[in-house]
Coordinates of C-alpha atoms and ligand atoms in Angstrom, one line a residue:
M299 CA 102.1 84.8 83.7
G300 CA 104.2 87.8 84.2
K301 CA 107.8 88.5 83.4
I302 CA 109.9 90.4 85.9
I303 CA 111.2 93.4 84.1
Q304 CA 112.9 95.1 87.0
K305 CA 113.7 94.3 90.7
R306 CA 114.7 96.9 93.1
V307 CA 115.5 96.3 96.7
L308 CA 114.1 99.1 98.7
I309 CA 115.2 97.7 102.2
P310 CA 117.7 94.9 102.1
K311 CA 116.2 91.6 103.1
R312 CA 112.9 93.3 103.9
V313 CA 111.2 95.0 101.1
T314 CA 111.4 94.6 97.5
E315 CA 109.8 96.4 94.3
M316 CA 109.1 94.5 91.2
T317 CA 108.0 95.8 87.8
I318 CA 106.2 93.0 86.1
K319 CA 105.1 92.8 82.3
A320 CA 101.3 92.2 82.5
P321 CA 99.6 94.3 79.7
V322 CA 96.1 93.1 80.3
I323 CA 96.3 93.9 84.1
A324 CA 98.0 97.2 83.5
S325 CA 95.5 98.3 81.0
K326 CA 92.6 97.8 83.5
A327 CA 94.3 98.3 86.9
R328 CA 92.9 101.2 89.0
P329 CA 93.9 102.6 92.3
G330 CA 93.0 100.1 95.2
N331 CA 93.2 97.0 93.0
F332 CA 95.4 94.1 93.8
V333 CA 96.7 91.0 92.2
V334 CA 96.8 87.4 93.4
L335 CA 100.0 85.5 92.4
R336 CA 101.2 81.9 92.6
L337 CA 104.7 80.9 92.1
S338 CA 104.4 77.2 91.6
M339 CA 101.9 74.5 90.7
K340 CA 101.6 73.6 94.3
G341 CA 102.2 76.9 95.7
E342 CA 99.9 79.1 97.7
R343 CA 98.1 82.2 96.3
I344 CA 98.9 85.4 97.9
P345 CA 97.4 89.0 97.2
L346 CA 99.7 92.0 96.6
T347 CA 98.4 95.5 95.8
I348 CA 99.3 97.1 92.5
A349 CA 101.3 99.9 93.7
D350 CA 101.4 101.6 90.2
A351 CA 100.5 100.6 86.7
D352 CA 101.6 102.0 83.2
P353 CA 99.0 100.8 80.6
E354 CA 101.4 102.1 77.8
K355 CA 104.3 100.1 78.7
G356 CA 102.0 97.2 80.0
H357 CA 103.7 97.1 83.3
I358 CA 102.5 96.9 87.0
V359 CA 104.5 97.5 90.1
I360 CA 104.2 95.4 93.3
V361 CA 106.1 96.1 96.5
Y362 CA 106.2 93.3 99.0
L363 CA 107.5 92.7 102.6
I364 CA 109.3 89.4 103.1
M365 CA 106.9 88.0 105.6
G366 CA 107.1 84.2 105.2
K367 CA 107.6 81.3 102.6
T368 CA 105.8 82.8 99.6
T369 CA 107.2 86.2 99.8
A370 CA 110.7 84.7 100.4
L371 CA 110.6 82.6 97.5
L372 CA 109.3 85.5 95.4
D373 CA 112.4 87.3 96.5
T374 CA 114.5 84.6 95.1
M375 CA 113.4 85.5 91.6
K376 CA 115.4 87.6 89.3
E377 CA 114.8 90.0 86.4
G378 CA 113.8 87.9 83.5
D379 CA 112.1 85.3 85.5
V380 CA 108.4 84.6 85.1
I381 CA 105.8 84.5 87.7
L382 CA 103.7 81.4 87.1
D383 CA 100.2 82.8 87.8
L384 CA 99.2 86.5 88.1
C385 CA 95.6 87.2 88.4
G386 CA 94.0 90.6 88.4
P387 CA 93.2 93.4 88.7
L388 CA 91.0 92.2 91.6
G389 CA 89.0 94.0 94.3
R390 CA 86.9 97.1 94.0
P391 CA 88.9 100.2 92.8
T392 CA 89.0 103.1 95.3
S393 CA 86.1 105.5 94.6
I394 CA 87.9 108.6 93.5
K395 CA 86.1 111.8 92.6
K396 CA 87.2 115.5 92.8
Q397 CA 86.2 116.7 96.2
G398 CA 88.9 118.9 97.8
T399 CA 91.4 117.7 100.3
V400 CA 92.3 114.0 100.7
A401 CA 94.6 112.8 103.5
C402 CA 96.4 109.6 102.5
V403 CA 97.8 107.8 105.5
G404 CA 100.4 105.1 105.0
G405 CA 102.2 103.0 107.5
G406 CA 105.2 100.6 106.7
T407 CA 104.8 98.6 103.4
G408 CA 101.3 100.1 103.2
I409 CA 102.8 103.3 102.2
A410 CA 103.8 101.7 98.7
A411 CA 100.2 100.3 98.4
L412 CA 98.9 103.8 99.1
H413 CA 100.9 105.2 96.4
H414 CA 98.5 104.4 93.5
I415 CA 95.5 105.7 95.6
A416 CA 97.3 109.0 96.2
K417 CA 98.3 109.2 92.5
G418 CA 94.5 108.6 91.6
N419 CA 93.4 111.4 93.8
F420 CA 96.1 113.7 92.6
Q421 CA 95.2 113.1 88.9
A422 CA 91.5 113.7 89.8
G423 CA 92.5 117.3 90.9
N424 CA 92.2 116.7 94.7
K425 CA 94.8 118.3 97.1
V426 CA 96.6 115.2 98.2
V427 CA 98.3 115.5 101.7
S428 CA 100.3 112.4 102.2
V429 CA 100.9 111.4 105.9
I430 CA 103.5 108.4 106.2
G431 CA 105.1 106.8 109.1
A432 CA 107.8 104.2 109.7
R433 CA 109.9 102.8 112.6
S434 CA 113.0 104.7 111.5
K435 CA 114.2 106.8 108.4
D436 CA 115.8 103.7 106.8
L437 CA 112.5 101.9 106.8
L438 CA 110.5 104.8 105.2
L439 CA 109.4 103.8 101.7
F440 CA 108.2 105.9 98.7
K441 CA 108.8 109.3 100.1
P442 CA 110.2 110.7 96.8
E443 CA 107.5 109.0 94.6
L444 CA 104.8 110.6 96.9
E445 CA 106.4 113.9 96.7
K446 CA 105.8 113.9 93.1
I447 CA 102.0 113.4 93.4
S448 CA 101.2 115.1 96.7
H449 CA 100.7 118.8 97.6
E450 CA 102.3 118.0 101.0
V451 CA 104.1 114.9 102.5
L452 CA 104.3 114.8 106.3
V453 CA 106.5 112.2 107.9
S454 CA 106.7 110.5 111.3
T455 CA 109.2 108.0 112.6
D456 CA 109.1 106.0 116.0
D457 CA 112.6 106.9 116.7
G458 CA 112.4 110.5 115.4
S459 CA 115.3 110.0 112.8
V460 CA 113.2 111.9 110.3
G461 CA 109.9 114.0 110.8
H462 CA 107.7 113.8 113.7
K463 CA 109.0 111.5 116.5
G464 CA 106.0 109.3 117.3
V465 CA 103.3 107.6 115.3
V466 CA 101.7 108.6 112.0
T467 CA 98.3 109.1 113.5
E468 CA 99.7 111.8 115.8
V469 CA 100.7 113.8 112.5
L470 CA 97.2 113.0 111.0
E471 CA 95.5 114.5 114.0
E472 CA 97.6 117.5 114.1
Y473 CA 96.7 118.1 110.3
L474 CA 93.2 117.5 110.7
D475 CA 93.1 120.2 113.5
R476 CA 94.6 122.8 111.2
D477 CA 92.7 122.0 107.9
P478 CA 89.0 122.0 108.1
D479 CA 88.8 121.2 104.3
V480 CA 89.7 117.6 104.6
K481 CA 86.9 115.6 102.9
E482 CA 88.3 112.0 103.0
V483 CA 91.0 110.1 104.9
I484 CA 92.2 106.8 103.6
G485 CA 94.6 104.6 105.6
V486 CA 96.7 101.6 104.4
G487 CA 99.0 99.8 106.8
P488 CA 99.3 97.5 109.7
V489 CA 96.0 96.7 111.5
P490 CA 96.8 98.5 114.7
M491 CA 97.7 101.7 112.5
M492 CA 94.3 101.4 110.6
R493 CA 92.4 101.0 113.8
S494 CA 94.1 104.3 115.0
V495 CA 93.3 106.1 111.9
A496 CA 89.7 105.2 112.4
R497 CA 89.7 106.3 116.1
V498 CA 91.6 109.6 115.4
A499 CA 89.4 110.6 112.3
Q500 CA 86.0 109.8 113.8
P501 CA 85.6 112.9 115.9
Y502 CA 86.0 115.1 112.8
G503 CA 83.2 113.5 111.0
I504 CA 85.2 112.8 107.8
R505 CA 84.6 109.9 105.7
T506 CA 87.4 107.5 106.4
L507 CA 88.4 104.4 104.6
V508 CA 90.9 101.6 105.4
S509 CA 92.2 99.0 103.1
L510 CA 91.8 95.6 104.9
N511 CA 94.6 92.8 104.4
S512 CA 92.5 89.9 105.3
I513 CA 93.8 86.3 104.3
M514 CA 92.7 85.7 100.8
V515 CA 92.9 82.6 98.7
D516 CA 90.9 82.8 95.5
G517 CA 90.4 86.6 95.5
I518 CA 87.1 86.3 93.7
G519 CA 84.5 85.8 96.3
M520 CA 84.4 81.9 96.2
C521 CA 86.3 80.7 99.2
G522 CA 85.1 83.0 102.0
S523 CA 88.6 83.0 103.6
C524 CA 88.6 86.9 103.4
R525 CA 85.7 87.3 105.7
V526 CA 85.5 90.7 107.7
N527 CA 83.0 92.0 110.0
V528 CA 81.9 95.5 108.9
G529 CA 79.1 97.2 110.8
G530 CA 78.1 93.8 112.2
E531 CA 77.8 92.3 108.8
I532 CA 80.0 89.6 107.1
R533 CA 81.6 91.1 104.0
F534 CA 84.1 89.4 101.5
A535 CA 87.0 91.8 101.4
C536 CA 88.3 90.5 98.0
V537 CA 85.1 91.4 96.0
E538 CA 83.4 94.1 98.3
G539 CA 86.6 95.7 99.5
P540 CA 89.5 95.8 100.2
E541 CA 88.4 99.2 101.4
F542 CA 85.7 99.9 104.0
E543 CA 84.4 102.6 106.1
A544 CA 86.9 102.6 109.0
S545 CA 84.5 103.2 111.9
Q546 CA 82.5 100.1 111.0
V547 CA 85.5 97.5 110.9
D548 CA 85.8 95.0 113.6
F549 CA 89.6 95.1 113.9
D550 CA 89.8 92.6 116.8
E551 CA 88.2 90.1 114.7
L552 CA 90.5 91.0 111.7
M553 CA 93.5 90.5 114.0
M554 CA 92.3 87.2 115.1
R555 CA 91.6 85.7 111.7
L556 CA 95.1 86.9 110.4
Q557 CA 96.7 84.7 113.1
A558 CA 94.6 81.7 112.1
F559 CA 97.4 79.8 110.2
K560 CA 100.4 81.0 112.4
S561 CA 101.7 77.4 112.9
Q562 CA 101.4 76.3 109.4
E563 CA 103.1 79.4 108.2
K564 CA 106.0 78.9 110.6
E565 CA 106.3 75.1 109.5
S566 CA 106.2 76.3 105.8
M567 CA 109.0 78.8 106.3
E568 CA 111.2 76.3 108.3
L569 CA 110.9 73.7 105.5
F570 CA 111.6 76.5 103.0
E571 CA 114.7 77.5 104.7
K572 CA 115.9 73.9 104.9
K573 CA 115.1 73.7 101.2
E574 CA 112.6 71.0 101.6
L575 CA 109.6 73.0 100.2
L576 CA 109.8 75.2 97.2
Ligands
LIG223 C1 94.3 92.9 99.3 C2 95.6 92.8 100.0 C3 96.8 93.5 99.4 C4 98.0 93.3 100.0 N1 99.1 93.9 99.6 C5 100.2 93.8 100.0 C6 101.3 94.5 99.4 O1 101.1 95.3 98.5 N2 102.6 94.3 100.0 C7 102.8 93.3 101.0 O2 104.0 93.2 101.3 N3 101.7 92.7 101.4 C8 100.5 92.7 101.1 N4 99.5 92.1 101.7 C9 99.7 91.1 102.7 C10 100.5 89.7 101.8 O3 99.4 89.2 101.1 C11 101.0 88.9 102.9 O4 102.2 89.4 103.4 C12 101.5 87.5 102.1 O5 100.3 86.7 101.9 C13 102.4 86.6 103.1 O6 102.7 85.4 102.5 P1 104.0 84.6 103.0 O7 103.8 83.3 102.6 O8 105.2 85.4 102.6 O9 103.9 84.7 104.6 P2 103.2 83.7 105.6 O10 104.2 83.3 106.5 O11 102.4 82.7 104.9 O12 102.1 84.6 106.3 C14 102.5 85.8 107.1 C15 101.4 86.7 107.3 O13 101.0 87.2 106.2 C16 99.5 87.2 106.0 N5 99.1 86.3 105.0 C17 99.5 85.0 104.7 N6 98.9 84.4 103.6 C18 98.0 85.3 103.2 C19 97.0 85.4 102.2 N7 97.0 84.4 101.3 N8 96.3 86.4 102.1 C20 96.5 87.5 102.9 N9 97.5 87.6 104.0 C21 98.2 86.5 104.1 C22 99.1 86.8 107.4 O14 99.0 87.9 108.2 C23 100.2 85.8 107.8 O15 100.2 85.8 109.3 C24 98.1 92.3 101.1 C25 97.1 91.6 101.5 C26 95.8 91.7 101.2 C27 94.7 91.0 101.7
LIG224 S1 89.5 85.4 99.1 FE1 88.1 83.9 98.6 S2 86.1 84.8 99.1 FE2 87.5 86.5 99.2

């Protein structure tokens, strides 16, 4: 269970941040971990990244994009309400060591998920270059938060309303050209963006990780729903990931598996909108 301490609308009707009281999870959460939550006894379980954690206050922060029924239902909850089930921290934490410059690349809601990883690298003494992109200025998340824990924040927007006009990987490529000291690239965001991060970084021979958002149910390695193909092998993203070496990921298969429940998701959202399913 987790009481909602604070709810902050980041982008109206689209992205919300929640601070939740979860002392045990907060005390153990590391960058890269996620939680699986369930809102009702018959509700589905969904994974959300721990965007930040404060062990002293016993709080964790989640940031979610309203995608379908469960995130829409979560968004009806208010400060003081209690999330029925909150399981975590799950997943392997990001392996962080002091190594020099780390480029943290985030797209869309992935920027919020990237925050904890960038913070961990900053605290480890690395030079953090955050490279973030969104469709437009209004949709750009967490820039002020990243500025506090990055040595440089580079921005792109599709429409050019702020930063470079174009996609985030163009900015990454330009940075990799001018800084030969980058030791690691970490990408979090939509699948096409992570595929592009893999492609752009590969010629530089830099270790590059992406955080995969495969469908998860139990989050503890029992159900097999989070199967991903990495280097020709089946891996379970919940217990072996969610971060994997980018060049080894079969992004086509990931995309296909993410579409597997589209008709059920649509039906579930329609029933929710008619208030027939809560
Ligand atoms: C490790 C991990 C961390 C994630 N972190 C975040 C985060 O910090 N913020 C955020 O907004 N989203 C995050 N996601 C994605 C999030 O879990 C889905 O957006 C959410 O489950 C959608 O549920 P829904 O019922 O609202 O939408 P639905 O209509 O049910 O689904 C919409 C789409 O969301 C994805 N999805 C649906 N169910 C699941 C599931 N059980 N597991 C994974 N993906 C699913 C599928 O791509 C689906 O097509 C993460 C996913 C993973 C695997
Ligand atoms: S979510 Fe069930 S095995 Fe990974």
